[in-house]
Amino acid sequence: MRTRYSSSLKFLFLSILLGNISLFISNSFAFQSDELLADDEEFGIEGGRSPDAAFPTRTVSSPPSIRKRSSDLGSDLDSKIQFPLEHAFGDSDFAPAGSFSARLKTWSHGGQTLTKLRFSRNGLSETEKENFKKLLEGDDFYRIRVPSNVLSPPGREYIISSVKARCLPRDGLDEHFMIHMEGVNILAVNYGSPGSCPYPRQFKIPAKWSFKSHTVLKNSEQAPRTPVFTEEVVGENAEGELPPPERSFWAKYWMYLIPLGLIVMNAITQAMNMAEEPGNGQPGAQTQQAVAGAQRGQTAAVRRR
Amino acid sequence: MNMAIRVFFLLLTLFSSTYLTLCIYEDQVGHMDWHQQYIGKVKHAVFHTQKAARKRVVVSTEENVVASLDLRRGEIFWRHVLGPKDVIDAIDIALGKYVITLSSGGTILRAWNLPDGQMIWESTLSGSTPSKSILSIPTNLKIGKDNVVFVYGGGCLYAVASIDGEVVWKNELTSEGGDIQQLIYPEGTDIIYAVGLVALAQFDAYQINVKTGGLLKHSSMVFPAGFSGDLSFLTSGIAVALDSTGSVLVAVDFQDGAISFHQTHVSELGSYFSGPAVMLPTKLPGMFALEINKSTVFIKATNDGKLEVLDTFGHSTAVSESLYLSEGQQAFGIIQQGDGKIILTIKLGNDWTSNLLQETIQMDYQRGIAQKVFINTYVRTDRSNGFRALIVNEDHSLLLVQQGDIVWSREDGLASITDVMASELPVEKDGVSVAKVEHNLFEWLKGHFLKLKGTLMIATPDDVAAIQRMRLRSSEKSKMTRDHNGFRKLLIVLTRAGKLFALHTGDGRIVWSLLLDSLRKSETCQNPRGLSLHQWQDPHHHVLDEDPSVLVVGRCDHSTDSPGVLSIVDTYTGQERSHMGPTHSITRVIPLPFTDSVEQRLHLLLDVNQQARLYPRTNEALDIFQRELGNIYWYSADVDEGILKGHAVQNNCILEIADSYCFHTRDLWSIVLPLESEKIIATATRNSIEVVHTQAKVMSDQEVIYKYISKNLLFFATVAPKAVGPIGSVTPEESWLVVYVIDTVTGRILHRMTHHGSQGPVRAVFSENWVVYHYFNLKAHRYEMSVIEIYDQSRLDNKDILKLLLGKHNLTSPITAYSRPEVITKSQSYFFTHSLKTLAVTSTAKGITSKQLLLGTIGDQVLALDKRFLDPRRTINPTQAEKEEGIIPLTDSLPIIPQSYVTHALKVEGLKGIATVPAKLESTTLVFAYGVDLFFTRLAPSRTYDSLTEDFSYALLLITIVALVIAIFVTWIWSERKELQEKWR
């Protein structure tokens, strides 16, 4: 057990190292595999995801978790599996193009999922390059397929996916796999270029005939639960037409307040005029009249002057 | 100033009193909606005319309706729609006051009160084996004190008390593979005979004691050559059947328990009879009918077992059951098909040579041939027997014929609509005849004055009635031309009978109807049925002279590989322009987004061999198609295998006869669902003609999110194979529902989500960037509705104004399915009380108006629910800004507001579908709900913000304006006068 495990650890370590090296010296290889290690959805099934598990390096560097791990491993039998990727140019027959390797993790409740998916692509042969060029010229489809069941390939049927060949060339040939899985069954492969590929697709021969691959493994998501409110259901109007929220005094009565304000302002200005009038040194007898005139409005008062 | 304030307040009170509501008032019913009731194709009819003040006929139909119709006018007295699985096997009248129905394969027996249709009793007869079901009601038989009815169903014979449905006795009759074909009860005896066949080779006769149900005698005899189907019973002791080759007639004599066979070769009857014969199901005294060589032959059996030919008729002949006349005689009716007419002949049972009655009735060719006839007798003024006949036609219409005239007719084909399409009416032109619009000015003013009185609530009841009448009878809505608001349209509906109807949206009347020849039974097409309707030509702009037309697609049989038929029908005139077929099989019709120079839409028809054929077959269409060849994609789904595939056009077919309109296809992608865990149960796609006003959605915090809008999205739902059954058949642990949103060009899964502990049935609707679906949550024991909204992330950086100014945005970049979509999805679920029959969404002309979901509830009503209730951004405590945006606080269940029932108090019995059509007015959408009944109305999901309501009182507005002008003058004069006084002071 220990030896097997350590050897697998070693392998992992090596492969990660290799992966890192290959990132730096990518040009010297015919192909380049770029495994996306930290994947969000990878453990999205029951029990929530354990972010640690996505990083194989973590488990290596944490000796205290041996007990937990061994109990984990006691129930599951991790095994390495491989499944092929095949491709076709236009309507040609499918031919092997590479292989995926992954670990099959058996959960204690019986479910099986794939983890640590990595992909290695075969280099393109000369005829394949020629074929690919033809596809580029004709703006035709480059097609790939994988088995629908990874344990007993090809399963019921192959999963086919295709892309217009002109979408792939960038510097090299950029491709992006998103593999949707349900247990050990592959449901679908979303295959395409990582970037955009707008319609009048330009004819472009890649500088390098090597694939730069990104792979993402995706498991199903759980639907959000319906919120359950135990209280306040009665309190609610139950009709969605909630009682209008209590509005402020101003919001409620503005239509009365504005005319009122106008009247008050009007009265004040008149009162001010009235105050001015005695200041002008008018005889006291006229003051009486001015008070009466205040109601008549300002214009009248002004005119009188 | 005081005056101004007063006027201001007056106006304020005026405006505040004219508030708007979502629901309608009682007097608005029928104003812009109509409701029609149908029953479906009649299977069986029982007349009830004796000793009844209201003469009626009780019918059962293929839509599982039992109804009582007025024999004078054809109106429905009462009607009950049984469930879709509760097929009615037999009906009859017992005790003169109960209608007895036997349904669900002879297991449910119900009694309905004849006058009002109330259910009196119901009893469940639990049979052991599926079998024929027979209902037999003896006229006057009492066991103990009760009158009984005999029922054979589920392999058992029952005597049931007709007063309360109690089972008096039960006798299990079936032997292995056997079935009873007839119950015979000779009047006044104590024995009932049950006669049947075992494995089509052995003749069985049982004699059963009527009082106790005990088996008195069982005799059987094997006929080695084997029978071919049903027995025809001539008298109480003689039955006739054909042998397995169809060339030998076997008369079975089973009187007194002794069985004997008499064989007669068909060719012995007459030298011109050759070929296999088919027994026609008839119930005639002492005779039976055969179909040989497409002609109907009536054969009589003499007392000594000899058979002799009475008469031979043409192919399409309908025969009624025999009817007892008063003097112990029996009569029956025969309908022969003529050219544009039918001939009804009534004959006496024992006398073939003379006719009691022979009438020729003019018949519309569009009704097709008569398929069934039921006759009834009445006493004429001269004390002789008169006859009336109820005729069921090929187009499922029902006619009552009396004295050579059609008394009434019902278009019951409309109870089984398979597809609906809307078509525009002609533009108003000089040449087009238009209904008289408005009367004179005085009438107009009078009408508005009445309305004003109604508004001010000073109208007398007479006035109210007059107003209501005026509203309903408004000639405006039933004109035969296009209107400004686009409310008047034609609804083209295709019925199961293969008849096309055009209904006017204004009042629901039938403008034209057409029985399509291509969908009629013929030599080459044995069992045709209509599949779907498609807009073939929709003239716009430069080709306005052309009439619009629809494409009707049909199939010759139920299987998908049977030949297809096509026909193109002009929607203005209702004439068939052209038809094709039977031709290649049709599995799918894809309307392409291209039209040719006469606005004919290009269609791609797929057959079972995955070949695509282009229509119309013109060079121009081919040119357009070749240009766009690389951009045409579609998908197919194999539900049984759980495989979805994407396809594109490859190259021309290699056929024996070169066909440049036929194309091979190739597979581009596939999605394989694991059979052991997922099975597709529902799909939804966007309506291809749906208009989306804007892609951007402005949030409360001035942020913008972009809807992911693609025409190529498919929603589908899968469940665990165990959970396909009805609700409750699985535990929550072994049942789940997985929903997918995929792009059908590339096969990308944009969203995949599992609902644990949920199961179907799933109803879903896809619109803009959202899907709403309805399913059952087993854990919560309630129905749920969920919403998924999809937003485009790749356009998010367009918010930067600087970038917009510098032109560094991607707003104008073309969208392609081949880019990796950066989408985010939002989802939320809510409980919902009702189970649903169907789900639809409103659609408007420009897509600006907010949407409403139209839920066809299990109670056969249509409920409108604002899309705002299904918004994944709802939270329990929305912020002030969010509230202003219109986000409703989150609740766990969706509200059902009684006022928002679109169908108000009415029911659309047997609801099957809801079609929505945008009107020209942006705020309004036309809704057509169909099932056994039809219902049409107009909806304004955000209220009619772009037009005044139809009952807006122009008179009141006018009076207000006049009053205001007068007030202005009066106050002006007043103030002038006052000023003058001031100046003189």
PDB file of C-alpha atoms in Angstrom, chain B residues 171-262:
ATOM      1  CA  ASN B 171     -69.479 -13.368 -12.255  1.00  0.00           C
ATOM      2  CA  GLU B 172     -66.005 -13.884 -13.634  1.00  0.00           C
ATOM      3  CA  LEU B 173     -66.409 -15.147 -17.152  1.00  0.00           C
ATOM      4  CA  THR B 174     -63.100 -15.066 -18.875  1.00  0.00           C
ATOM      5  CA  SER B 175     -61.103 -18.022 -19.756  1.00  0.00           C
ATOM      6  CA  GLU B 176     -57.589 -17.670 -21.136  1.00  0.00           C
ATOM      7  CA  GLY B 177     -57.507 -15.165 -23.994  1.00  0.00           C
ATOM      8  CA  GLY B 178     -61.257 -15.033 -24.271  1.00  0.00           C
ATOM      9  CA  ASP B 179     -63.516 -12.072 -24.559  1.00  0.00           C
ATOM     10  CA  ILE B 180     -67.254 -11.582 -24.430  1.00  0.00           C
ATOM     11  CA  GLN B 181     -68.676  -9.825 -27.452  1.00  0.00           C
ATOM     12  CA  GLN B 182     -72.308  -9.491 -26.689  1.00  0.00           C
ATOM     13  CA  LEU B 183     -74.792  -9.708 -23.854  1.00  0.00           C
ATOM     14  CA  ILE B 184     -78.225 -10.886 -24.912  1.00  0.00           C
ATOM     15  CA  TYR B 185     -81.170 -10.680 -22.608  1.00  0.00           C
ATOM     16  CA  PRO B 186     -84.396 -11.972 -24.063  1.00  0.00           C
ATOM     17  CA  GLU B 187     -87.198  -9.944 -22.525  1.00  0.00           C
ATOM     18  CA  GLY B 188     -89.159 -11.576 -19.775  1.00  0.00           C
ATOM     19  CA  THR B 189     -86.835 -14.512 -19.131  1.00  0.00           C
ATOM     20  CA  ASP B 190     -84.505 -15.311 -16.295  1.00  0.00           C
ATOM     21  CA  ILE B 191     -81.448 -16.006 -18.386  1.00  0.00           C
ATOM     22  CA  ILE B 192     -78.868 -13.674 -19.819  1.00  0.00           C
ATOM     23  CA  TYR B 193     -76.631 -14.942 -22.584  1.00  0.00           C
ATOM     24  CA  ALA B 194     -73.021 -13.866 -22.775  1.00  0.00           C
ATOM     25  CA  VAL B 195     -71.422 -14.770 -26.074  1.00  0.00           C
ATOM     26  CA  GLY B 196     -67.817 -14.428 -27.049  1.00  0.00           C
ATOM     27  CA  LEU B 197     -64.740 -15.831 -28.681  1.00  0.00           C
ATOM     28  CA  VAL B 198     -61.625 -17.386 -27.213  1.00  0.00           C
ATOM     29  CA  ALA B 199     -58.396 -16.714 -29.090  1.00  0.00           C
ATOM     30  CA  LEU B 200     -60.455 -16.098 -32.249  1.00  0.00           C
ATOM     31  CA  ALA B 201     -60.944 -19.832 -32.667  1.00  0.00           C
ATOM     32  CA  GLN B 202     -63.443 -20.990 -30.091  1.00  0.00           C
ATOM     33  CA  PHE B 203     -67.011 -19.874 -29.742  1.00  0.00           C
ATOM     34  CA  ASP B 204     -68.268 -19.601 -26.160  1.00  0.00           C
ATOM     35  CA  ALA B 205     -71.805 -19.136 -24.922  1.00  0.00           C
ATOM     36  CA  TYR B 206     -72.651 -18.680 -21.293  1.00  0.00           C
ATOM     37  CA  GLN B 207     -76.103 -18.801 -19.771  1.00  0.00           C
ATOM     38  CA  ILE B 208     -76.353 -16.915 -16.536  1.00  0.00           C
ATOM     39  CA  ASN B 209     -79.130 -16.649 -14.040  1.00  0.00           C
ATOM     40  CA  VAL B 210     -80.295 -13.079 -13.967  1.00  0.00           C
ATOM     41  CA  LYS B 211     -81.346 -13.110 -10.319  1.00  0.00           C
ATOM     42  CA  THR B 212     -78.273 -14.637  -8.748  1.00  0.00           C
ATOM     43  CA  GLY B 213     -75.547 -14.397 -11.315  1.00  0.00           C
ATOM     44  CA  GLY B 214     -74.947 -18.114 -11.167  1.00  0.00           C
ATOM     45  CA  LEU B 215     -73.627 -19.826 -14.290  1.00  0.00           C
ATOM     46  CA  LEU B 216     -76.328 -22.115 -15.624  1.00  0.00           C
ATOM     47  CA  LYS B 217     -74.669 -23.479 -18.683  1.00  0.00           C
ATOM     48  CA  HIS B 218     -71.416 -23.000 -20.535  1.00  0.00           C
ATOM     49  CA  SER B 219     -71.045 -24.375 -23.991  1.00  0.00           C
ATOM     50  CA  SER B 220     -68.187 -23.900 -26.379  1.00  0.00           C
ATOM     51  CA  MET B 221     -67.091 -25.152 -29.715  1.00  0.00           C
ATOM     52  CA  VAL B 222     -63.833 -24.796 -31.587  1.00  0.00           C
ATOM     53  CA  PHE B 223     -63.827 -23.491 -35.111  1.00  0.00           C
ATOM     54  CA  PRO B 224     -60.559 -24.757 -36.548  1.00  0.00           C
ATOM     55  CA  ALA B 225     -60.214 -22.214 -39.343  1.00  0.00           C
ATOM     56  CA  GLY B 226     -60.338 -19.361 -36.879  1.00  0.00           C
ATOM     57  CA  PHE B 227     -62.418 -16.195 -36.915  1.00  0.00           C
ATOM     58  CA  SER B 228     -61.227 -12.840 -38.118  1.00  0.00           C
ATOM     59  CA  GLY B 229     -62.525 -10.375 -35.628  1.00  0.00           C
ATOM     60  CA  ASP B 230     -65.911  -9.446 -34.411  1.00  0.00           C
ATOM     61  CA  LEU B 231     -69.205 -11.233 -34.421  1.00  0.00           C
ATOM     62  CA  SER B 232     -72.329  -9.709 -35.808  1.00  0.00           C
ATOM     63  CA  PHE B 233     -75.515 -10.657 -34.024  1.00  0.00           C
ATOM     64  CA  LEU B 234     -78.626 -11.095 -36.078  1.00  0.00           C
ATOM     65  CA  THR B 235     -81.155 -12.442 -33.641  1.00  0.00           C
ATOM     66  CA  SER B 236     -80.901 -13.629 -30.087  1.00  0.00           C
ATOM     67  CA  GLY B 237     -79.640 -16.986 -31.235  1.00  0.00           C
ATOM     68  CA  ILE B 238     -77.648 -16.427 -34.403  1.00  0.00           C
ATOM     69  CA  ALA B 239     -74.348 -14.684 -34.914  1.00  0.00           C
ATOM     70  CA  VAL B 240     -72.257 -14.284 -38.037  1.00  0.00           C
ATOM     71  CA  ALA B 241     -68.497 -13.987 -38.351  1.00  0.00           C
ATOM     72  CA  LEU B 242     -65.878 -14.225 -41.055  1.00  0.00           C
ATOM     73  CA  ASP B 243     -63.178 -16.839 -40.936  1.00  0.00           C
ATOM     74  CA  SER B 244     -59.538 -15.882 -40.721  1.00  0.00           C
ATOM     75  CA  THR B 245     -59.114 -15.684 -44.498  1.00  0.00           C
ATOM     76  CA  GLY B 246     -62.058 -13.337 -44.845  1.00  0.00           C
ATOM     77  CA  SER B 247     -63.599 -15.422 -47.576  1.00  0.00           C
ATOM     78  CA  VAL B 248     -65.956 -17.711 -45.652  1.00  0.00           C
ATOM     79  CA  LEU B 249     -68.985 -16.543 -43.708  1.00  0.00           C
ATOM     80  CA  VAL B 250     -69.721 -18.582 -40.611  1.00  0.00           C
ATOM     81  CA  ALA B 251     -73.201 -18.490 -39.154  1.00  0.00           C
ATOM     82  CA  VAL B 252     -73.193 -19.625 -35.564  1.00  0.00           C
ATOM     83  CA  ASP B 253     -76.405 -20.958 -34.140  1.00  0.00           C
ATOM     84  CA  PHE B 254     -76.264 -21.066 -30.368  1.00  0.00           C
ATOM     85  CA  GLN B 255     -79.860 -21.373 -29.355  1.00  0.00           C
ATOM     86  CA  ASP B 256     -80.518 -23.431 -26.228  1.00  0.00           C
ATOM     87  CA  GLY B 257     -76.871 -24.007 -25.546  1.00  0.00           C
ATOM     88  CA  ALA B 258     -76.253 -26.106 -28.633  1.00  0.00           C
ATOM     89  CA  ILE B 259     -73.718 -24.577 -30.990  1.00  0.00           C
ATOM     90  CA  SER B 260     -73.567 -25.320 -34.653  1.00  0.00           C
ATOM     91  CA  PHE B 261     -71.630 -23.687 -37.498  1.00  0.00           C
ATOM     92  CA  HIS B 262     -72.888 -23.103 -41.023  1.00  0.00           C
TER      93      HIS B 262
END
